[in-house]
Amino acid sequence: MCAWIRQSSSVPVARRAGRRFSAPRQLLVAGLLALPLWLIAASSASAAGAAATIQIENFTFTPAELSVEPGTTVTWVNHDDIPHLVAATDKGFRSPPLDTDDHFSFTFTKPGKFDYFCALHPRMTGTVVVTKPK
Ligand SMILES: [Cu+2]
C-alpha cells in the first residue's frame, strides 16, 4: 500500500522530468523529420510537373516565347551583372529584384498566354504560353 502510493506519486515527477528533457529532442526530431519531407515535396513537385528555364542575359529573356504544359515550373535566371525583376503583365507573378545568378520560379497551372516584362527595364518582355492539357 505504502509502496503503491510512493510509486503513483512519483509518476508525475518522472513525467515532468521526462518532458523537460525531451522537449529539445522533440524539436530536433521534428527538424530531422521535416527535412526529408521537404526534400520529398521538392522532388515530387519537379517529378509531377516539368521544369523549364528562361535565361536573362544582355537585357533579353531567352527564349522570348516559351511554350510549356500545365504544371510546369518556369525558372528565370539572371546572368547579367545588373538586377532584373520579372513581373507578369496580369500581375499573376512578380519576382523580387534578381541580382546576378539569382533565380525566380513560378509554376504555371492554367492554360493561356502569359506576358511578362522586367519591371526595372520595361522594354524587356517575354511570353510563356501554357498549352491545353493533353
Ligand atoms: Cu531588367
Short mmCIF file of N, CA and C and ligand atoms in Angstrom, two decimals:
data_model
loop_
_atom_site.label_atom_id
_atom_site.label_comp_id
_atom_site.label_asym_id
_atom_site.label_seq_id
_atom_site.Cartn_x
_atom_site.Cartn_y
_atom_site.Cartn_z
N MET A 1 0.85 -1.21 0.00
CA MET A 1 0.00 0.00 0.00
C MET A 1 0.87 1.24 0.00
N CYS A 2 1.82 1.17 0.91
CA CYS A 2 2.73 2.31 1.01
C CYS A 2 3.56 2.43 -0.28
N ALA A 3 4.00 1.29 -0.75
CA ALA A 3 4.83 1.25 -1.96
C ALA A 3 4.03 1.77 -3.16
N TRP A 4 2.75 1.43 -3.21
CA TRP A 4 1.89 1.86 -4.32
C TRP A 4 1.74 3.37 -4.33
N ILE A 5 1.54 3.94 -3.14
CA ILE A 5 1.38 5.40 -3.02
C ILE A 5 2.66 6.10 -3.47
N ARG A 6 3.76 5.56 -3.01
CA ARG A 6 5.03 6.17 -3.36
C ARG A 6 5.25 6.12 -4.88
N GLN A 7 4.89 4.98 -5.42
CA GLN A 7 5.07 4.78 -6.86
C GLN A 7 4.19 5.76 -7.66
N SER A 8 2.90 5.82 -7.27
CA SER A 8 1.98 6.64 -8.02
C SER A 8 2.32 8.13 -7.87
N SER A 9 2.84 8.49 -6.69
CA SER A 9 3.17 9.90 -6.50
C SER A 9 4.45 10.27 -7.25
N SER A 10 5.23 9.26 -7.57
CA SER A 10 6.50 9.56 -8.25
C SER A 10 6.30 9.66 -9.78
N VAL A 11 5.16 9.20 -10.24
CA VAL A 11 4.93 9.21 -11.69
C VAL A 11 4.92 10.62 -12.27
N PRO A 12 4.15 11.55 -11.66
CA PRO A 12 4.14 12.90 -12.25
C PRO A 12 5.51 13.54 -12.28
N VAL A 13 6.32 13.26 -11.23
CA VAL A 13 7.67 13.81 -11.17
C VAL A 13 8.49 13.30 -12.35
N ALA A 14 8.36 12.00 -12.58
CA ALA A 14 9.10 11.39 -13.67
C ALA A 14 8.64 11.96 -15.02
N ARG A 15 7.34 12.17 -15.14
CA ARG A 15 6.80 12.72 -16.39
C ARG A 15 7.30 14.12 -16.63
N ARG A 16 7.29 14.90 -15.51
CA ARG A 16 7.74 16.28 -15.66
C ARG A 16 9.20 16.33 -16.10
N ALA A 17 10.01 15.45 -15.45
CA ALA A 17 11.43 15.42 -15.79
C ALA A 17 11.61 14.96 -17.23
N GLY A 18 10.82 13.97 -17.60
CA GLY A 18 10.92 13.42 -18.95
C GLY A 18 10.56 14.47 -19.99
N ARG A 19 9.52 15.24 -19.67
CA ARG A 19 9.08 16.26 -20.61
C ARG A 19 10.15 17.34 -20.76
N ARG A 20 10.75 17.67 -19.60
CA ARG A 20 11.75 18.74 -19.62
C ARG A 20 12.92 18.34 -20.52
N PHE A 21 13.30 17.06 -20.43
CA PHE A 21 14.46 16.61 -21.19
C PHE A 21 14.12 16.32 -22.66
N SER A 22 12.86 15.96 -22.90
CA SER A 22 12.52 15.54 -24.25
C SER A 22 12.14 16.70 -25.16
N ALA A 23 11.88 17.86 -24.57
CA ALA A 23 11.45 18.99 -25.40
C ALA A 23 12.46 19.36 -26.48
N PRO A 24 13.74 19.55 -26.11
CA PRO A 24 14.70 19.88 -27.19
C PRO A 24 14.85 18.72 -28.17
N ARG A 25 14.72 17.50 -27.63
CA ARG A 25 14.86 16.34 -28.51
C ARG A 25 13.71 16.28 -29.51
N GLN A 26 12.51 16.65 -29.04
CA GLN A 26 11.35 16.66 -29.94
C GLN A 26 11.57 17.67 -31.06
N LEU A 27 12.13 18.81 -30.70
CA LEU A 27 12.40 19.83 -31.72
C LEU A 27 13.39 19.30 -32.75
N LEU A 28 14.41 18.62 -32.23
CA LEU A 28 15.44 18.07 -33.12
C LEU A 28 14.82 17.02 -34.04
N VAL A 29 14.00 16.14 -33.42
CA VAL A 29 13.35 15.09 -34.21
C VAL A 29 12.43 15.72 -35.25
N ALA A 30 11.68 16.75 -34.85
CA ALA A 30 10.78 17.42 -35.79
C ALA A 30 11.57 18.02 -36.94
N GLY A 31 12.72 18.59 -36.61
CA GLY A 31 13.56 19.19 -37.65
C GLY A 31 14.10 18.14 -38.60
N LEU A 32 14.52 17.01 -38.02
CA LEU A 32 15.06 15.93 -38.86
C LEU A 32 13.98 15.32 -39.73
N LEU A 33 12.75 15.26 -39.18
CA LEU A 33 11.64 14.71 -39.96
C LEU A 33 11.23 15.68 -41.06
N ALA A 34 11.28 16.97 -40.74
CA ALA A 34 10.82 17.97 -41.70
C ALA A 34 11.75 18.05 -42.91
N LEU A 35 13.03 17.82 -42.70
CA LEU A 35 14.00 17.94 -43.80
C LEU A 35 13.72 16.94 -44.92
N PRO A 36 13.62 15.63 -44.60
CA PRO A 36 13.30 14.67 -45.69
C PRO A 36 11.95 14.97 -46.33
N LEU A 37 10.96 15.39 -45.49
CA LEU A 37 9.64 15.71 -46.03
C LEU A 37 9.74 16.84 -47.04
N TRP A 38 10.56 17.81 -46.68
CA TRP A 38 10.73 18.95 -47.58
C TRP A 38 11.41 18.49 -48.87
N LEU A 39 12.41 17.63 -48.74
CA LEU A 39 13.12 17.12 -49.92
C LEU A 39 12.18 16.31 -50.79
N ILE A 40 11.34 15.48 -50.14
CA ILE A 40 10.38 14.67 -50.89
C ILE A 40 9.39 15.59 -51.62
N ALA A 41 8.91 16.61 -50.90
CA ALA A 41 7.96 17.55 -51.51
C ALA A 41 8.59 18.25 -52.70
N ALA A 42 9.87 18.64 -52.55
CA ALA A 42 10.55 19.36 -53.62
C ALA A 42 10.77 18.45 -54.84
N SER A 43 11.16 17.18 -54.56
CA SER A 43 11.44 16.29 -55.68
C SER A 43 10.16 15.81 -56.35
N SER A 44 9.09 15.62 -55.56
CA SER A 44 7.85 15.17 -56.17
C SER A 44 7.21 16.30 -56.97
N ALA A 45 7.47 17.54 -56.54
CA ALA A 45 6.93 18.68 -57.29
C ALA A 45 7.57 18.74 -58.67
N SER A 46 8.89 18.49 -58.72
CA SER A 46 9.56 18.55 -60.01
C SER A 46 9.27 17.29 -60.82
N ALA A 47 8.94 16.20 -60.13
CA ALA A 47 8.62 14.97 -60.84
C ALA A 47 7.22 15.05 -61.44
N ALA A 48 6.31 15.68 -60.69
CA ALA A 48 4.93 15.78 -61.16
C ALA A 48 4.82 16.72 -62.35
N GLY A 49 5.51 17.85 -62.31
CA GLY A 49 5.45 18.82 -63.39
C GLY A 49 6.81 19.00 -64.01
N ALA A 50 6.81 19.37 -65.27
CA ALA A 50 8.08 19.59 -65.95
C ALA A 50 8.70 20.90 -65.46
N ALA A 51 9.93 21.11 -65.85
CA ALA A 51 10.63 22.33 -65.49
C ALA A 51 11.22 22.95 -66.74
N ALA A 52 11.26 24.25 -66.77
CA ALA A 52 11.85 24.97 -67.89
C ALA A 52 12.58 26.19 -67.37
N THR A 53 13.57 26.60 -68.11
CA THR A 53 14.38 27.73 -67.66
C THR A 53 14.40 28.83 -68.72
N ILE A 54 14.28 30.05 -68.25
CA ILE A 54 14.42 31.21 -69.13
C ILE A 54 15.65 31.98 -68.65
N GLN A 55 16.58 32.17 -69.58
CA GLN A 55 17.81 32.89 -69.25
C GLN A 55 17.60 34.39 -69.42
N ILE A 56 18.15 35.15 -68.51
CA ILE A 56 18.15 36.61 -68.66
C ILE A 56 19.59 37.03 -68.90
N GLU A 57 19.82 37.53 -70.11
CA GLU A 57 21.18 37.89 -70.49
C GLU A 57 21.13 39.04 -71.49
N ASN A 58 22.02 39.99 -71.30
CA ASN A 58 22.08 41.15 -72.19
C ASN A 58 20.70 41.81 -72.36
N PHE A 59 20.01 42.00 -71.23
CA PHE A 59 18.70 42.66 -71.22
C PHE A 59 17.69 41.93 -72.11
N THR A 60 17.83 40.61 -72.18
CA THR A 60 16.95 39.82 -73.05
C THR A 60 16.52 38.55 -72.33
N PHE A 61 15.23 38.22 -72.49
CA PHE A 61 14.74 36.93 -71.99
C PHE A 61 14.90 35.90 -73.11
N THR A 62 15.55 34.78 -72.82
CA THR A 62 15.75 33.73 -73.81
C THR A 62 15.28 32.38 -73.28
N PRO A 63 14.34 31.70 -73.95
CA PRO A 63 13.66 32.16 -75.17
C PRO A 63 12.63 33.25 -74.85
N ALA A 64 12.41 34.10 -75.83
CA ALA A 64 11.46 35.20 -75.64
C ALA A 64 10.04 34.65 -75.50
N GLU A 65 9.78 33.57 -76.23
CA GLU A 65 8.49 32.90 -76.06
C GLU A 65 8.74 31.44 -75.73
N LEU A 66 8.14 31.01 -74.64
CA LEU A 66 8.34 29.64 -74.16
C LEU A 66 6.99 28.96 -74.06
N SER A 67 6.89 27.77 -74.63
CA SER A 67 5.65 27.01 -74.59
C SER A 67 5.82 25.84 -73.62
N VAL A 68 4.93 25.74 -72.67
CA VAL A 68 5.04 24.68 -71.65
C VAL A 68 3.67 24.03 -71.43
N GLU A 69 3.71 22.86 -70.82
CA GLU A 69 2.47 22.18 -70.44
C GLU A 69 2.05 22.68 -69.06
N PRO A 70 0.75 22.59 -68.76
CA PRO A 70 0.30 23.00 -67.42
C PRO A 70 1.04 22.23 -66.33
N GLY A 71 1.35 22.90 -65.27
CA GLY A 71 2.08 22.27 -64.17
C GLY A 71 3.58 22.46 -64.26
N THR A 72 4.03 23.13 -65.32
CA THR A 72 5.47 23.33 -65.49
C THR A 72 5.95 24.49 -64.62
N THR A 73 7.06 24.23 -63.95
CA THR A 73 7.69 25.29 -63.17
C THR A 73 8.74 25.97 -64.03
N VAL A 74 8.55 27.24 -64.25
CA VAL A 74 9.48 28.01 -65.07
C VAL A 74 10.39 28.80 -64.13
N THR A 75 11.69 28.70 -64.41
CA THR A 75 12.67 29.40 -63.58
C THR A 75 13.43 30.40 -64.44
N TRP A 76 13.44 31.64 -64.01
CA TRP A 76 14.21 32.69 -64.68
C TRP A 76 15.54 32.82 -63.93
N VAL A 77 16.63 32.87 -64.69
CA VAL A 77 17.96 33.02 -64.09
C VAL A 77 18.61 34.27 -64.67
N ASN A 78 19.06 35.13 -63.79
CA ASN A 78 19.68 36.38 -64.24
C ASN A 78 21.19 36.21 -64.40
N HIS A 79 21.65 36.30 -65.64
CA HIS A 79 23.09 36.20 -65.89
C HIS A 79 23.74 37.56 -66.06
N ASP A 80 22.94 38.61 -66.05
CA ASP A 80 23.51 39.95 -66.18
C ASP A 80 24.12 40.40 -64.85
N ASP A 81 24.99 41.38 -64.94
CA ASP A 81 25.59 41.87 -63.70
C ASP A 81 24.83 43.08 -63.15
N ILE A 82 23.60 43.24 -63.60
CA ILE A 82 22.71 44.24 -63.02
C ILE A 82 21.39 43.54 -62.69
N PRO A 83 20.62 44.08 -61.74
CA PRO A 83 19.39 43.40 -61.34
C PRO A 83 18.28 43.49 -62.39
N HIS A 84 17.46 42.45 -62.43
CA HIS A 84 16.23 42.44 -63.23
C HIS A 84 15.09 41.97 -62.32
N LEU A 85 13.89 42.31 -62.72
CA LEU A 85 12.72 41.94 -61.92
C LEU A 85 11.63 41.43 -62.85
N VAL A 86 11.32 40.15 -62.75
CA VAL A 86 10.35 39.52 -63.65
C VAL A 86 8.94 39.77 -63.11
N ALA A 87 8.09 40.39 -63.92
CA ALA A 87 6.73 40.71 -63.47
C ALA A 87 5.74 40.36 -64.56
N ALA A 88 4.67 39.65 -64.17
CA ALA A 88 3.61 39.29 -65.12
C ALA A 88 2.78 40.53 -65.43
N THR A 89 2.40 40.66 -66.71
CA THR A 89 1.56 41.80 -67.11
C THR A 89 0.22 41.74 -66.38
N ASP A 90 -0.30 40.51 -66.17
CA ASP A 90 -1.58 40.38 -65.45
C ASP A 90 -1.40 40.30 -63.94
N LYS A 91 -0.18 40.58 -63.48
CA LYS A 91 0.17 40.58 -62.05
C LYS A 91 0.03 39.19 -61.41
N GLY A 92 0.06 38.14 -62.24
CA GLY A 92 -0.06 36.78 -61.71
C GLY A 92 1.17 36.33 -60.94
N PHE A 93 2.31 36.93 -61.26
CA PHE A 93 3.54 36.63 -60.51
C PHE A 93 4.46 37.82 -60.60
N ARG A 94 5.36 37.92 -59.64
CA ARG A 94 6.31 39.02 -59.61
C ARG A 94 7.50 38.58 -58.76
N SER A 95 8.67 38.64 -59.32
CA SER A 95 9.86 38.22 -58.59
C SER A 95 10.35 39.38 -57.73
N PRO A 96 11.19 39.07 -56.76
CA PRO A 96 11.94 40.17 -56.13
C PRO A 96 13.01 40.62 -57.12
N PRO A 97 13.70 41.73 -56.87
CA PRO A 97 14.81 42.09 -57.77
C PRO A 97 15.83 40.95 -57.78
N LEU A 98 16.19 40.50 -58.98
CA LEU A 98 17.13 39.38 -59.11
C LEU A 98 18.52 39.91 -59.39
N ASP A 99 19.44 39.67 -58.48
CA ASP A 99 20.83 40.02 -58.71
C ASP A 99 21.48 38.97 -59.59
N THR A 100 22.75 39.16 -59.88
CA THR A 100 23.46 38.20 -60.73
C THR A 100 23.35 36.79 -60.17
N ASP A 101 22.97 35.86 -61.04
CA ASP A 101 22.82 34.43 -60.71
C ASP A 101 21.63 34.14 -59.81
N ASP A 102 20.85 35.14 -59.46
CA ASP A 102 19.63 34.88 -58.71
C ASP A 102 18.61 34.26 -59.65
N HIS A 103 17.69 33.49 -59.09
CA HIS A 103 16.63 32.93 -59.93
C HIS A 103 15.28 33.03 -59.25
N PHE A 104 14.27 32.96 -60.07
CA PHE A 104 12.89 33.06 -59.61
C PHE A 104 12.06 32.02 -60.34
N SER A 105 11.22 31.30 -59.60
CA SER A 105 10.42 30.25 -60.22
C SER A 105 8.93 30.51 -60.03
N PHE A 106 8.17 30.12 -61.03
CA PHE A 106 6.71 30.20 -60.95
C PHE A 106 6.14 28.99 -61.67
N THR A 107 5.16 28.35 -61.05
CA THR A 107 4.53 27.18 -61.66
C THR A 107 3.24 27.60 -62.36
N PHE A 108 3.20 27.34 -63.65
CA PHE A 108 2.03 27.70 -64.46
C PHE A 108 1.05 26.53 -64.45
N THR A 109 -0.14 26.77 -63.97
CA THR A 109 -1.14 25.70 -63.88
C THR A 109 -2.26 25.87 -64.90
N LYS A 110 -2.56 27.13 -65.26
CA LYS A 110 -3.70 27.36 -66.17
C LYS A 110 -3.21 27.60 -67.59
N PRO A 111 -3.89 27.00 -68.56
CA PRO A 111 -3.53 27.28 -69.96
C PRO A 111 -3.76 28.75 -70.29
N GLY A 112 -2.97 29.24 -71.23
CA GLY A 112 -3.14 30.64 -71.64
C GLY A 112 -1.82 31.24 -72.07
N LYS A 113 -1.88 32.51 -72.41
CA LYS A 113 -0.70 33.25 -72.87
C LYS A 113 -0.36 34.25 -71.78
N PHE A 114 0.82 34.12 -71.21
CA PHE A 114 1.19 34.96 -70.08
C PHE A 114 2.37 35.86 -70.48
N ASP A 115 2.07 37.12 -70.66
CA ASP A 115 3.11 38.09 -70.99
C ASP A 115 3.75 38.58 -69.70
N TYR A 116 5.03 38.81 -69.78
CA TYR A 116 5.74 39.36 -68.62
C TYR A 116 6.78 40.35 -69.10
N PHE A 117 7.33 41.09 -68.19
CA PHE A 117 8.33 42.10 -68.54
C PHE A 117 9.26 42.29 -67.35
N CYS A 118 10.32 43.04 -67.57
CA CYS A 118 11.21 43.40 -66.46
C CYS A 118 10.72 44.72 -65.91
N ALA A 119 10.36 44.73 -64.63
CA ALA A 119 9.81 45.95 -64.03
C ALA A 119 10.86 47.05 -63.92
N LEU A 120 12.13 46.67 -64.01
CA LEU A 120 13.20 47.67 -63.95
C LEU A 120 13.58 48.18 -65.35
N HIS A 121 13.31 47.37 -66.36
CA HIS A 121 13.60 47.73 -67.76
C HIS A 121 12.40 47.27 -68.59
N PRO A 122 11.32 48.04 -68.58
CA PRO A 122 10.05 47.57 -69.18
C PRO A 122 10.12 47.21 -70.66
N ARG A 123 11.21 47.58 -71.33
CA ARG A 123 11.31 47.18 -72.74
C ARG A 123 11.70 45.71 -72.86
N MET A 124 12.16 45.12 -71.78
CA MET A 124 12.44 43.68 -71.77
C MET A 124 11.11 42.95 -71.58
N THR A 125 10.74 42.17 -72.58
CA THR A 125 9.46 41.45 -72.48
C THR A 125 9.63 40.00 -72.88
N GLY A 126 8.70 39.18 -72.46
CA GLY A 126 8.69 37.77 -72.82
C GLY A 126 7.29 37.22 -72.65
N THR A 127 7.11 36.00 -73.12
CA THR A 127 5.80 35.36 -73.05
C THR A 127 5.96 33.89 -72.70
N VAL A 128 5.11 33.43 -71.81
CA VAL A 128 5.02 32.00 -71.54
C VAL A 128 3.65 31.55 -72.03
N VAL A 129 3.65 30.58 -72.94
CA VAL A 129 2.40 30.02 -73.44
C VAL A 129 2.19 28.68 -72.76
N VAL A 130 1.08 28.56 -72.04
CA VAL A 130 0.76 27.30 -71.37
C VAL A 130 -0.30 26.61 -72.22
N THR A 131 0.08 25.43 -72.73
CA THR A 131 -0.80 24.71 -73.64
C THR A 131 -1.96 24.07 -72.89
N LYS A 132 -2.96 23.65 -73.63
CA LYS A 132 -4.11 22.95 -73.01
C LYS A 132 -3.66 21.56 -72.58
N PRO A 133 -4.17 21.03 -71.45
CA PRO A 133 -3.77 19.68 -71.02
C PRO A 133 -4.11 18.64 -72.09
N LYS A 134 -3.22 17.65 -72.22
CA LYS A 134 -3.43 16.62 -73.24
C LYS A 134 -4.48 15.62 -72.77
CU CU B 1 15.73 44.25 -66.28
#
